[in-house]
PDB file of C-alpha atoms in Angstrom:
ATOM      1  CA  MET A   1     111.516  86.405 100.561  1.00  0.00           C
ATOM      2  CA  PRO A   2     110.022  89.028 102.908  1.00  0.00           C
ATOM      3  CA  GLU A   3     111.146  89.121 106.509  1.00  0.00           C
ATOM      4  CA  TYR A   4     108.445  88.768 109.150  1.00  0.00           C
ATOM      5  CA  GLY A   5     108.568  90.789 112.339  1.00  0.00           C
ATOM      6  CA  TYR A   6     106.504  91.347 115.453  1.00  0.00           C
ATOM      7  CA  PHE A   7     104.744  94.647 116.200  1.00  0.00           C
ATOM      8  CA  LEU A   8     104.948  95.686 119.877  1.00  0.00           C
ATOM      9  CA  SER A   9     101.979  97.804 120.967  1.00  0.00           C
ATOM     10  CA  CYS A  10     102.863 100.457 123.559  1.00  0.00           C
ATOM     11  CA  GLU A  11      99.183 101.410 123.664  1.00  0.00           C
ATOM     12  CA  GLN A  12      98.110  98.057 125.076  1.00  0.00           C
ATOM     13  CA  TYR A  13     101.013  96.759 127.169  1.00  0.00           C
ATOM     14  CA  GLY A  14     103.352  97.988 129.888  1.00  0.00           C
ATOM     15  CA  PRO A  15     107.162  97.869 129.661  1.00  0.00           C
ATOM     16  CA  ALA A  16     107.700  94.452 131.281  1.00  0.00           C
ATOM     17  CA  GLU A  17     105.029  92.855 129.077  1.00  0.00           C
ATOM     18  CA  LEU A  18     106.579  94.367 125.949  1.00  0.00           C
ATOM     19  CA  ILE A  19     110.013  93.019 126.846  1.00  0.00           C
ATOM     20  CA  GLU A  20     108.590  89.538 127.439  1.00  0.00           C
ATOM     21  CA  GLN A  21     106.718  89.653 124.123  1.00  0.00           C
ATOM     22  CA  ALA A  22     109.946  90.606 122.339  1.00  0.00           C
ATOM     23  CA  ARG A  23     111.701  87.595 123.864  1.00  0.00           C
ATOM     24  CA  MET A  24     108.857  85.316 122.793  1.00  0.00           C
ATOM     25  CA  ALA A  25     108.907  86.829 119.304  1.00  0.00           C
ATOM     26  CA  GLU A  26     112.614  86.109 118.892  1.00  0.00           C
ATOM     27  CA  GLN A  27     112.159  82.535 120.144  1.00  0.00           C
ATOM     28  CA  ALA A  28     109.232  82.033 117.743  1.00  0.00           C
ATOM     29  CA  GLY A  29     111.359  82.954 114.733  1.00  0.00           C
ATOM     30  CA  PHE A  30     110.330  86.538 114.059  1.00  0.00           C
ATOM     31  CA  GLN A  31     113.164  88.500 112.474  1.00  0.00           C
ATOM     32  CA  ALA A  32     112.590  92.105 113.570  1.00  0.00           C
ATOM     33  CA  LEU A  33     110.578  94.335 115.904  1.00  0.00           C
ATOM     34  CA  TRP A  34     108.363  97.347 115.373  1.00  0.00           C
ATOM     35  CA  ILE A  35     107.318  99.385 118.395  1.00  0.00           C
ATOM     36  CA  SER A  36     104.714 102.144 118.512  1.00  0.00           C
ATOM     37  CA  ASP A  37     105.488 105.602 119.896  1.00  0.00           C
ATOM     38  CA  HIS A  38     102.478 107.149 121.638  1.00  0.00           C
ATOM     39  CA  TYR A  39     101.793 109.539 124.487  1.00  0.00           C
ATOM     40  CA  HIS A  40      98.212 108.239 124.849  1.00  0.00           C
ATOM     41  CA  PRO A  41      96.520 104.957 123.974  1.00  0.00           C
ATOM     42  CA  TRP A  42      93.719 105.256 121.434  1.00  0.00           C
ATOM     43  CA  ASN A  43      91.172 104.495 124.158  1.00  0.00           C
ATOM     44  CA  ASP A  44      91.140 103.755 127.865  1.00  0.00           C
ATOM     45  CA  GLU A  45      90.495 100.036 127.270  1.00  0.00           C
ATOM     46  CA  GLN A  46      93.960  99.695 125.757  1.00  0.00           C
ATOM     47  CA  GLY A  47      95.199 101.261 128.944  1.00  0.00           C
ATOM     48  CA  GLN A  48      98.984 101.780 128.543  1.00  0.00           C
ATOM     49  CA  SER A  49     101.497 104.165 126.993  1.00  0.00           C
ATOM     50  CA  PRO A  50     105.081 103.752 128.239  1.00  0.00           C
ATOM     51  CA  PHE A  51     107.853 106.055 126.991  1.00  0.00           C
ATOM     52  CA  VAL A  52     109.135 104.231 123.937  1.00  0.00           C
ATOM     53  CA  TRP A  53     112.783 105.260 124.285  1.00  0.00           C
ATOM     54  CA  SER A  54     113.059 103.702 127.738  1.00  0.00           C
ATOM     55  CA  VAL A  55     111.526 100.494 126.409  1.00  0.00           C
ATOM     56  CA  ILE A  56     113.956 100.421 123.464  1.00  0.00           C
ATOM     57  CA  GLY A  57     116.859 100.638 125.907  1.00  0.00           C
ATOM     58  CA  ALA A  58     115.557  97.571 127.713  1.00  0.00           C
ATOM     59  CA  LEU A  59     114.875  95.765 124.429  1.00  0.00           C
ATOM     60  CA  SER A  60     118.469  96.291 123.342  1.00  0.00           C
ATOM     61  CA  GLU A  61     119.573  94.178 126.323  1.00  0.00           C
ATOM     62  CA  ALA A  62     116.784  91.591 126.110  1.00  0.00           C
ATOM     63  CA  VAL A  63     116.878  90.580 122.434  1.00  0.00           C
ATOM     64  CA  SER A  64     119.138  90.757 119.395  1.00  0.00           C
ATOM     65  CA  LEU A  65     116.433  91.615 116.854  1.00  0.00           C
ATOM     66  CA  PRO A  66     116.528  94.845 114.804  1.00  0.00           C
ATOM     67  CA  ILE A  67     114.174  97.501 116.220  1.00  0.00           C
ATOM     68  CA  GLU A  68     112.234 100.295 114.550  1.00  0.00           C
ATOM     69  CA  THR A  69     109.749 102.854 115.839  1.00  0.00           C
ATOM     70  CA  ALA A  70     106.446 102.668 113.982  1.00  0.00           C
ATOM     71  CA  VAL A  71     106.171 105.519 114.066  1.00  0.00           C
ATOM     72  CA  THR A  72     107.679 108.514 115.841  1.00  0.00           C
ATOM     73  CA  CYS A  73     106.387 112.013 115.164  1.00  0.00           C
ATOM     74  CA  PRO A  74     109.453 114.306 115.500  1.00  0.00           C
ATOM     75  CA  THR A  75     107.657 117.602 114.975  1.00  0.00           C
ATOM     76  CA  VAL A  76     105.409 118.847 117.797  1.00  0.00           C
ATOM     77  CA  ARG A  77     105.490 116.969 121.106  1.00  0.00           C
ATOM     78  CA  MET A  78     109.248 116.421 120.802  1.00  0.00           C
ATOM     79  CA  HIS A  79     111.664 118.708 118.992  1.00  0.00           C
ATOM     80  CA  PRO A  80     113.621 116.914 116.242  1.00  0.00           C
ATOM     81  CA  ALA A  81     116.906 117.682 118.029  1.00  0.00           C
ATOM     82  CA  VAL A  82     115.686 115.690 121.046  1.00  0.00           C
ATOM     83  CA  VAL A  83     114.355 112.847 118.889  1.00  0.00           C
ATOM     84  CA  ALA A  84     117.738 112.742 117.150  1.00  0.00           C
ATOM     85  CA  GLN A  85     119.520 112.222 120.477  1.00  0.00           C
ATOM     86  CA  ALA A  86     117.095 109.465 121.498  1.00  0.00           C
ATOM     87  CA  ALA A  87     117.441 107.715 118.140  1.00  0.00           C
ATOM     88  CA  ALA A  88     121.238 107.987 118.103  1.00  0.00           C
ATOM     89  CA  THR A  89     121.492 106.450 121.571  1.00  0.00           C
ATOM     90  CA  SER A  90     119.102 103.667 120.520  1.00  0.00           C
ATOM     91  CA  ALA A  91     121.247 102.932 117.484  1.00  0.00           C
ATOM     92  CA  VAL A  92     124.385 102.732 119.615  1.00  0.00           C
ATOM     93  CA  MET A  93     122.707 100.412 122.122  1.00  0.00           C
ATOM     94  CA  THR A  94     121.469  98.085 119.365  1.00  0.00           C
ATOM     95  CA  ASN A  95     124.824  98.003 117.534  1.00  0.00           C
ATOM     96  CA  ASP A  96     123.394  99.866 114.532  1.00  0.00           C
ATOM     97  CA  HIS A  97     120.322  97.619 114.344  1.00  0.00           C
ATOM     98  CA  PHE A  98     117.886 100.498 114.749  1.00  0.00           C
ATOM     99  CA  ARG A  99     115.749 102.306 112.198  1.00  0.00           C
ATOM    100  CA  LEU A 100     113.802 105.470 112.929  1.00  0.00           C
ATOM    101  CA  GLY A 101     110.294 105.269 111.522  1.00  0.00           C
ATOM    102  CA  VAL A 102     108.665 108.700 111.336  1.00  0.00           C
ATOM    103  CA  GLY A 103     105.314 110.172 110.378  1.00  0.00           C
ATOM    104  CA  SER A 104     103.290 113.346 110.540  1.00  0.00           C
ATOM    105  CA  GLY A 105     101.527 112.237 113.722  1.00  0.00           C
ATOM    106  CA  GLU A 106      98.120 112.503 115.341  1.00  0.00           C
ATOM    107  CA  ALA A 107      96.589 115.193 117.524  1.00  0.00           C
ATOM    108  CA  LEU A 108      95.944 112.444 120.088  1.00  0.00           C
ATOM    109  CA  ASN A 109      99.641 112.428 120.981  1.00  0.00           C
ATOM    110  CA  GLU A 110     101.048 115.683 119.698  1.00  0.00           C
ATOM    111  CA  HIS A 111      98.762 118.474 120.922  1.00  0.00           C
ATOM    112  CA  ILE A 112      99.356 117.776 124.622  1.00  0.00           C
ATOM    113  CA  LEU A 113     101.503 120.874 125.219  1.00  0.00           C
ATOM    114  CA  GLY A 114      98.808 123.160 123.834  1.00  0.00           C
ATOM    115  CA  ASP A 115     100.434 123.660 120.451  1.00  0.00           C
ATOM    116  CA  HIS A 116      98.281 124.316 117.424  1.00  0.00           C
ATOM    117  CA  TRP A 117      97.615 121.136 115.439  1.00  0.00           C
ATOM    118  CA  PRO A 118      98.400 122.135 111.845  1.00  0.00           C
ATOM    119  CA  PRO A 119      96.776 120.835 108.658  1.00  0.00           C
ATOM    120  CA  ALA A 120      98.247 117.850 106.843  1.00  0.00           C
ATOM    121  CA  HIS A 121     100.313 119.741 104.263  1.00  0.00           C
ATOM    122  CA  VAL A 122     101.989 121.821 106.982  1.00  0.00           C
ATOM    123  CA  ARG A 123     102.694 118.690 109.047  1.00  0.00           C
ATOM    124  CA  LEU A 124     104.496 117.206 106.046  1.00  0.00           C
ATOM    125  CA  GLU A 125     106.560 120.393 105.657  1.00  0.00           C
ATOM    126  CA  MET A 126     107.494 120.158 109.329  1.00  0.00           C
ATOM    127  CA  LEU A 127     108.381 116.489 108.956  1.00  0.00           C
ATOM    128  CA  GLU A 128     110.719 117.157 106.032  1.00  0.00           C
ATOM    129  CA  GLU A 129     112.524 119.920 107.922  1.00  0.00           C
ATOM    130  CA  ALA A 130     112.764 117.733 111.029  1.00  0.00           C
ATOM    131  CA  ILE A 131     114.390 114.956 108.977  1.00  0.00           C
ATOM    132  CA  GLN A 132     116.956 117.424 107.615  1.00  0.00           C
ATOM    133  CA  VAL A 133     117.815 118.546 111.157  1.00  0.00           C
ATOM    134  CA  MET A 134     118.101 115.000 112.495  1.00  0.00           C
ATOM    135  CA  ARG A 135     120.331 113.812 109.659  1.00  0.00           C
ATOM    136  CA  ARG A 136     122.750 116.666 110.266  1.00  0.00           C
ATOM    137  CA  LEU A 137     122.844 115.853 113.978  1.00  0.00           C
ATOM    138  CA  PHE A 138     123.434 112.142 113.308  1.00  0.00           C
ATOM    139  CA  SER A 139     126.723 113.111 111.647  1.00  0.00           C
ATOM    140  CA  GLY A 140     128.122 114.326 114.969  1.00  0.00           C
ATOM    141  CA  GLU A 141     128.737 117.827 113.638  1.00  0.00           C
ATOM    142  CA  GLU A 142     127.697 120.980 115.450  1.00  0.00           C
ATOM    143  CA  VAL A 143     124.401 122.117 114.005  1.00  0.00           C
ATOM    144  CA  ASN A 144     122.983 125.601 113.701  1.00  0.00           C
ATOM    145  CA  HIS A 145     119.659 125.714 111.924  1.00  0.00           C
ATOM    146  CA  HIS A 146     117.101 128.501 111.523  1.00  0.00           C
ATOM    147  CA  GLY A 147     114.227 127.218 109.432  1.00  0.00           C
ATOM    148  CA  PRO A 148     110.546 128.019 109.023  1.00  0.00           C
ATOM    149  CA  HIS A 149     109.536 125.600 111.789  1.00  0.00           C
ATOM    150  CA  TYR A 150     112.633 124.807 113.907  1.00  0.00           C
ATOM    151  CA  THR A 151     115.616 126.536 115.439  1.00  0.00           C
ATOM    152  CA  VAL A 152     118.724 124.668 116.553  1.00  0.00           C
ATOM    153  CA  GLU A 153     121.717 126.459 118.044  1.00  0.00           C
ATOM    154  CA  ASN A 154     125.146 124.984 118.811  1.00  0.00           C
ATOM    155  CA  ALA A 155     123.722 121.464 119.041  1.00  0.00           C
ATOM    156  CA  ARG A 156     126.010 118.459 118.719  1.00  0.00           C
ATOM    157  CA  LEU A 157     125.402 114.790 119.460  1.00  0.00           C
ATOM    158  CA  TYR A 158     128.453 113.206 121.031  1.00  0.00           C
ATOM    159  CA  THR A 159     127.010 109.688 121.253  1.00  0.00           C
ATOM    160  CA  VAL A 160     126.358 108.647 117.661  1.00  0.00           C
ATOM    161  CA  PRO A 161     126.387 105.266 115.872  1.00  0.00           C
ATOM    162  CA  ASP A 162     129.058 104.207 113.400  1.00  0.00           C
ATOM    163  CA  GLU A 163     126.556 104.113 110.528  1.00  0.00           C
ATOM    164  CA  PRO A 164     123.920 106.719 109.580  1.00  0.00           C
ATOM    165  CA  ILE A 165     120.512 105.916 111.075  1.00  0.00           C
ATOM    166  CA  PRO A 166     117.998 104.987 108.355  1.00  0.00           C
ATOM    167  CA  ILE A 167     114.864 107.131 108.492  1.00  0.00           C
ATOM    168  CA  ASP A 168     111.750 105.451 107.092  1.00  0.00           C
ATOM    169  CA  ILE A 169     108.664 107.561 106.393  1.00  0.00           C
ATOM    170  CA  SER A 170     105.075 106.488 106.933  1.00  0.00           C
ATOM    171  CA  GLY A 171     102.712 107.298 104.094  1.00  0.00           C
ATOM    172  CA  PHE A 172      98.970 106.654 103.832  1.00  0.00           C
ATOM    173  CA  GLY A 173      98.292 108.844 100.796  1.00  0.00           C
ATOM    174  CA  PRO A 174      99.994 110.221  97.686  1.00  0.00           C
ATOM    175  CA  ALA A 175     101.546 113.309  99.320  1.00  0.00           C
ATOM    176  CA  ALA A 176     103.185 111.456 102.209  1.00  0.00           C
ATOM    177  CA  THR A 177     104.268 108.647  99.897  1.00  0.00           C
ATOM    178  CA  GLN A 178     105.855 111.194  97.572  1.00  0.00           C
ATOM    179  CA  LEU A 179     107.760 112.672 100.510  1.00  0.00           C
ATOM    180  CA  ALA A 180     108.914 109.187 101.512  1.00  0.00           C
ATOM    181  CA  SER A 181     110.143 108.439  98.002  1.00  0.00           C
ATOM    182  CA  ARG A 182     111.996 111.748  97.817  1.00  0.00           C
ATOM    183  CA  VAL A 183     113.739 111.955 101.199  1.00  0.00           C
ATOM    184  CA  GLY A 184     113.192 108.666 103.055  1.00  0.00           C
ATOM    185  CA  ASP A 185     115.502 105.692 103.472  1.00  0.00           C
ATOM    186  CA  GLY A 186     112.439 103.460 103.444  1.00  0.00           C
ATOM    187  CA  TYR A 187     108.649 103.473 103.311  1.00  0.00           C
ATOM    188  CA  ILE A 188     106.102 102.362 105.923  1.00  0.00           C
ATOM    189  CA  SER A 189     102.417 101.548 105.505  1.00  0.00           C
ATOM    190  CA  VAL A 190      99.770  99.519 107.308  1.00  0.00           C
ATOM    191  CA  THR A 191      97.822  98.936 104.105  1.00  0.00           C
ATOM    192  CA  PRO A 192      98.910  96.308 101.541  1.00  0.00           C
ATOM    193  CA  ASP A 193      98.484  98.792  98.703  1.00  0.00           C
ATOM    194  CA  GLU A 194     100.544  97.758  95.684  1.00  0.00           C
ATOM    195  CA  ALA A 195      99.856 101.089  93.943  1.00  0.00           C
ATOM    196  CA  MET A 196     101.403 103.055  96.820  1.00  0.00           C
ATOM    197  CA  VAL A 197     104.456 100.785  96.836  1.00  0.00           C
ATOM    198  CA  GLU A 198     104.808 101.306  93.096  1.00  0.00           C
ATOM    199  CA  GLN A 199     104.482 105.083  93.524  1.00  0.00           C
ATOM    200  CA  TYR A 200     107.167 104.988  96.210  1.00  0.00           C
ATOM    201  CA  ARG A 201     109.598 102.941  94.124  1.00  0.00           C
ATOM    202  CA  LYS A 202     109.063 104.887  90.882  1.00  0.00           C
ATOM    203  CA  GLY A 203     109.200 108.235  92.699  1.00  0.00           C
ATOM    204  CA  GLY A 204     112.743 107.663  93.953  1.00  0.00           C
ATOM    205  CA  GLY A 205     112.425 104.852  96.493  1.00  0.00           C
ATOM    206  CA  GLY A 206     113.936 102.323  94.100  1.00  0.00           C
ATOM    207  CA  GLY A 207     115.088  99.246  95.990  1.00  0.00           C
ATOM    208  CA  LYS A 208     114.878 100.790  99.453  1.00  0.00           C
ATOM    209  CA  LEU A 209     113.133  98.969 102.302  1.00  0.00           C
ATOM    210  CA  VAL A 210     109.327  98.872 102.249  1.00  0.00           C
ATOM    211  CA  SER A 211     107.738  97.766 105.533  1.00  0.00           C
ATOM    212  CA  GLY A 212     104.136  97.036 106.401  1.00  0.00           C
ATOM    213  CA  GLY A 213     102.221  95.993 109.469  1.00  0.00           C
ATOM    214  CA  THR A 214      98.892  94.551 110.529  1.00  0.00           C
ATOM    215  CA  LYS A 215      97.045  93.360 113.634  1.00  0.00           C
ATOM    216  CA  VAL A 216      95.344  90.011 114.221  1.00  0.00           C
ATOM    217  CA  CYS A 217      93.593  88.354 117.135  1.00  0.00           C
ATOM    218  CA  TYR A 218      94.545  84.734 117.633  1.00  0.00           C
ATOM    219  CA  ASP A 219      92.015  82.876 119.777  1.00  0.00           C
ATOM    220  CA  THR A 220      90.526  79.385 119.589  1.00  0.00           C
ATOM    221  CA  ASP A 221      87.095  81.064 119.916  1.00  0.00           C
ATOM    222  CA  LYS A 222      86.544  83.307 116.888  1.00  0.00           C
ATOM    223  CA  ASP A 223      83.543  85.118 118.377  1.00  0.00           C
ATOM    224  CA  GLU A 224      85.541  85.952 121.495  1.00  0.00           C
ATOM    225  CA  ALA A 225      88.359  87.230 119.295  1.00  0.00           C
ATOM    226  CA  VAL A 226      85.940  89.526 117.465  1.00  0.00           C
ATOM    227  CA  ARG A 227      84.655  90.884 120.777  1.00  0.00           C
ATOM    228  CA  THR A 228      88.228  91.466 121.953  1.00  0.00           C
ATOM    229  CA  VAL A 229      89.161  93.439 118.842  1.00  0.00           C
ATOM    230  CA  HIS A 230      85.939  95.441 119.016  1.00  0.00           C
ATOM    231  CA  ARG A 231      86.627  96.354 122.638  1.00  0.00           C
ATOM    232  CA  LEU A 232      90.300  97.244 122.198  1.00  0.00           C
ATOM    233  CA  TRP A 233      90.918  98.324 118.601  1.00  0.00           C
ATOM    234  CA  ALA A 234      87.623  99.440 117.054  1.00  0.00           C
ATOM    235  CA  ASN A 235      89.401 102.746 116.316  1.00  0.00           C
ATOM    236  CA  GLU A 236      91.141 101.087 113.355  1.00  0.00           C
ATOM    237  CA  GLN A 237      87.815 100.878 111.502  1.00  0.00           C
ATOM    238  CA  LEU A 238      87.154 104.625 111.685  1.00  0.00           C
ATOM    239  CA  PRO A 239      87.046 106.373 108.306  1.00  0.00           C
ATOM    240  CA  GLY A 240      88.954 109.307 106.883  1.00  0.00           C
ATOM    241  CA  GLU A 241      91.135 111.646 108.928  1.00  0.00           C
ATOM    242  CA  LEU A 242      89.508 111.042 112.318  1.00  0.00           C
ATOM    243  CA  GLY A 243      92.597 109.189 113.513  1.00  0.00           C
ATOM    244  CA  GLN A 244      94.745 112.260 112.870  1.00  0.00           C
ATOM    245  CA  VAL A 245      92.525 114.997 114.290  1.00  0.00           C
ATOM    246  CA  LEU A 246      90.658 113.655 117.340  1.00  0.00           C
ATOM    247  CA  PRO A 247      92.450 114.995 120.430  1.00  0.00           C
ATOM    248  CA  SER A 248      91.872 112.472 123.222  1.00  0.00           C
ATOM    249  CA  PRO A 249      91.072 108.822 123.996  1.00  0.00           C
ATOM    250  CA  LYS A 250      87.603 109.904 125.152  1.00  0.00           C
ATOM    251  CA  HIS A 251      86.837 111.297 121.699  1.00  0.00           C
ATOM    252  CA  PHE A 252      87.878 108.020 120.099  1.00  0.00           C
ATOM    253  CA  GLU A 253      85.626 106.143 122.506  1.00  0.00           C
ATOM    254  CA  GLN A 254      82.715 108.329 121.440  1.00  0.00           C
ATOM    255  CA  VAL A 255      83.139 107.722 117.710  1.00  0.00           C
ATOM    256  CA  GLN A 256      83.988 104.029 118.129  1.00  0.00           C
ATOM    257  CA  GLN A 257      80.283 103.539 118.783  1.00  0.00           C
ATOM    258  CA  LEU A 258      79.968 103.765 114.984  1.00  0.00           C
ATOM    259  CA  VAL A 259      81.988 100.545 114.617  1.00  0.00           C
ATOM    260  CA  THR A 260      80.091  97.269 114.866  1.00  0.00           C
ATOM    261  CA  GLU A 261      81.334  93.756 115.613  1.00  0.00           C
ATOM    262  CA  ASP A 262      80.336  92.791 112.068  1.00  0.00           C
ATOM    263  CA  MET A 263      82.720  95.464 110.733  1.00  0.00           C
ATOM    264  CA  VAL A 264      85.499  93.962 112.830  1.00  0.00           C
ATOM    265  CA  ARG A 265      84.664  90.451 111.641  1.00  0.00           C
ATOM    266  CA  GLU A 266      84.871  91.558 107.999  1.00  0.00           C
ATOM    267  CA  ASN A 267      88.071  93.585 108.293  1.00  0.00           C
ATOM    268  CA  ARG A 268      90.283  91.920 110.898  1.00  0.00           C
ATOM    269  CA  VAL A 269      91.649  88.371 111.084  1.00  0.00           C
ATOM    270  CA  CYS A 270      90.198  86.739 114.200  1.00  0.00           C
ATOM    271  CA  GLY A 271      90.492  83.137 115.376  1.00  0.00           C
ATOM    272  CA  ASP A 272      92.842  80.247 114.670  1.00  0.00           C
ATOM    273  CA  GLU A 273      92.358  79.476 110.980  1.00  0.00           C
ATOM    274  CA  VAL A 274      95.908  79.161 109.664  1.00  0.00           C
ATOM    275  CA  ASP A 275      94.981  80.050 106.102  1.00  0.00           C
ATOM    276  CA  GLU A 276      93.409  83.343 107.172  1.00  0.00           C
ATOM    277  CA  HIS A 277      96.519  84.426 109.059  1.00  0.00           C
ATOM    278  CA  VAL A 278      98.783  83.387 106.183  1.00  0.00           C
ATOM    279  CA  ALA A 279      96.616  85.234 103.667  1.00  0.00           C
ATOM    280  CA  GLU A 280      96.631  88.420 105.761  1.00  0.00           C
ATOM    281  CA  LEU A 281     100.425  88.635 105.822  1.00  0.00           C
ATOM    282  CA  LYS A 282     100.840  87.357 102.269  1.00  0.00           C
ATOM    283  CA  GLN A 283      98.842  90.357 101.010  1.00  0.00           C
ATOM    284  CA  PHE A 284     101.796  92.537 101.970  1.00  0.00           C
ATOM    285  CA  ALA A 285     104.328  90.217 100.344  1.00  0.00           C
ATOM    286  CA  ASP A 286     102.265  90.160  97.146  1.00  0.00           C
ATOM    287  CA  ALA A 287     102.099  93.982  97.163  1.00  0.00           C
ATOM    288  CA  GLY A 288     105.894  94.223  97.205  1.00  0.00           C
ATOM    289  CA  PHE A 289     106.690  94.727 100.889  1.00  0.00           C
ATOM    290  CA  ASP A 290     110.132  93.651 102.133  1.00  0.00           C
ATOM    291  CA  ARG A 291     109.224  93.346 105.817  1.00  0.00           C
ATOM    292  CA  VAL A 292     105.841  92.486 107.278  1.00  0.00           C
ATOM    293  CA  TYR A 293     105.033  92.957 110.972  1.00  0.00           C
ATOM    294  CA  VAL A 294     102.111  91.449 112.855  1.00  0.00           C
ATOM    295  CA  ASN A 295     100.652  92.322 116.256  1.00  0.00           C
ATOM    296  CA  GLN A 296      98.578  90.051 118.469  1.00  0.00           C
ATOM    297  CA  ILE A 297      95.621  91.927 119.954  1.00  0.00           C
ATOM    298  CA  GLY A 298      94.231  89.212 122.224  1.00  0.00           C
ATOM    299  CA  PRO A 299      95.473  88.055 125.637  1.00  0.00           C
ATOM    300  CA  ASP A 300      96.750  84.600 124.589  1.00  0.00           C
ATOM    301  CA  LEU A 301     100.290  85.671 123.707  1.00  0.00           C
ATOM    302  CA  ARG A 302     101.853  82.258 124.256  1.00  0.00           C
ATOM    303  CA  GLY A 303      99.209  80.644 122.099  1.00  0.00           C
ATOM    304  CA  PHE A 304      99.804  83.231 119.392  1.00  0.00           C
ATOM    305  CA  PHE A 305     103.576  82.776 119.322  1.00  0.00           C
ATOM    306  CA  ASP A 306     103.288  78.965 119.325  1.00  0.00           C
ATOM    307  CA  PHE A 307     100.709  79.199 116.520  1.00  0.00           C
ATOM    308  CA  TYR A 308     102.947  81.395 114.387  1.00  0.00           C
ATOM    309  CA  ARG A 309     106.125  79.421 115.153  1.00  0.00           C
ATOM    310  CA  THR A 310     104.634  76.058 114.235  1.00  0.00           C
ATOM    311  CA  LYS A 311     101.992  76.873 111.613  1.00  0.00           C
ATOM    312  CA  VAL A 312     101.938  80.390 110.152  1.00  0.00           C
ATOM    313  CA  LEU A 313     105.591  81.331 109.647  1.00  0.00           C
ATOM    314  CA  PRO A 314     106.501  77.950 108.084  1.00  0.00           C
ATOM    315  CA  GLN A 315     103.678  78.326 105.532  1.00  0.00           C
ATOM    316  CA  LEU A 316     104.709  81.894 104.700  1.00  0.00           C
ATOM    317  CA  GLN A 317     108.256  80.743 104.081  1.00  0.00           C
ATOM    318  CA  GLN A 318     107.008  77.953 101.813  1.00  0.00           C
ATOM    319  CA  ALA A 319     104.642  80.275  99.933  1.00  0.00           C
ATOM    320  CA  VAL A 320     107.430  82.404  98.464  1.00  0.00           C
TER     321      VAL A 320
END
């Protein structure tokens, strides 16, 4: 049976709101937490972007659920040696209930220091080297590393967890999925693509954890839910590589004009039809995912958590 978790959105909510949502998620019966790691929101309507590592520290005191970043880019904005320290401290604070989800990132968050934003194949090379550096640091040994992308000199983490930190890799295409299967401790996707899961498992992922996530908008008024998603998260309907290369929220706002409310209605679960919510999450279970995370876009958080506690989660548990 898959585990079902809640996806905390740092793009849409401030620290106190995220902590309260985590508490509500645990009370509603969710089994784990994802949390996004952004410097910017996707657009100004979302309106937030707290530093994820500070929020994780607070979460470790507020709830007992496992926590994972979904996902951190450890290559440009933050050096992998610094990400390693943040992740190690998070693992210690959560009593080894922390996983580091990583990906190749987006220009939106990573170009802010003026660094060149490299093409996808170079970003994957950087990600693989960053993972090598972080794993060595997690051991507590002194690390000296002089690679094609990163230099580390006399670096040692003194605060490290008892167990190695699992590093899960996000993959939206064959190349990233191949990297995940080769060097990752798990695989992350936001698309219920059975073929990608099969590629991951056959390529070396075997029985390792496969996690997926989606967003919904619970509301008793479906039309209002559609309008809410269109206002806040139209960026998710943009095609191709736009999400990786556009450099600022303003650019996303410009291209989001291409997304209509009808596109949202067709591609995002909106409203309070139990069967639609169950079917959305069951897609991931049917595709072979081990953990499935869901995020509530709309403002009725209490309604959402009550809805999932009493209606959606019980049906998902019965469906397996």
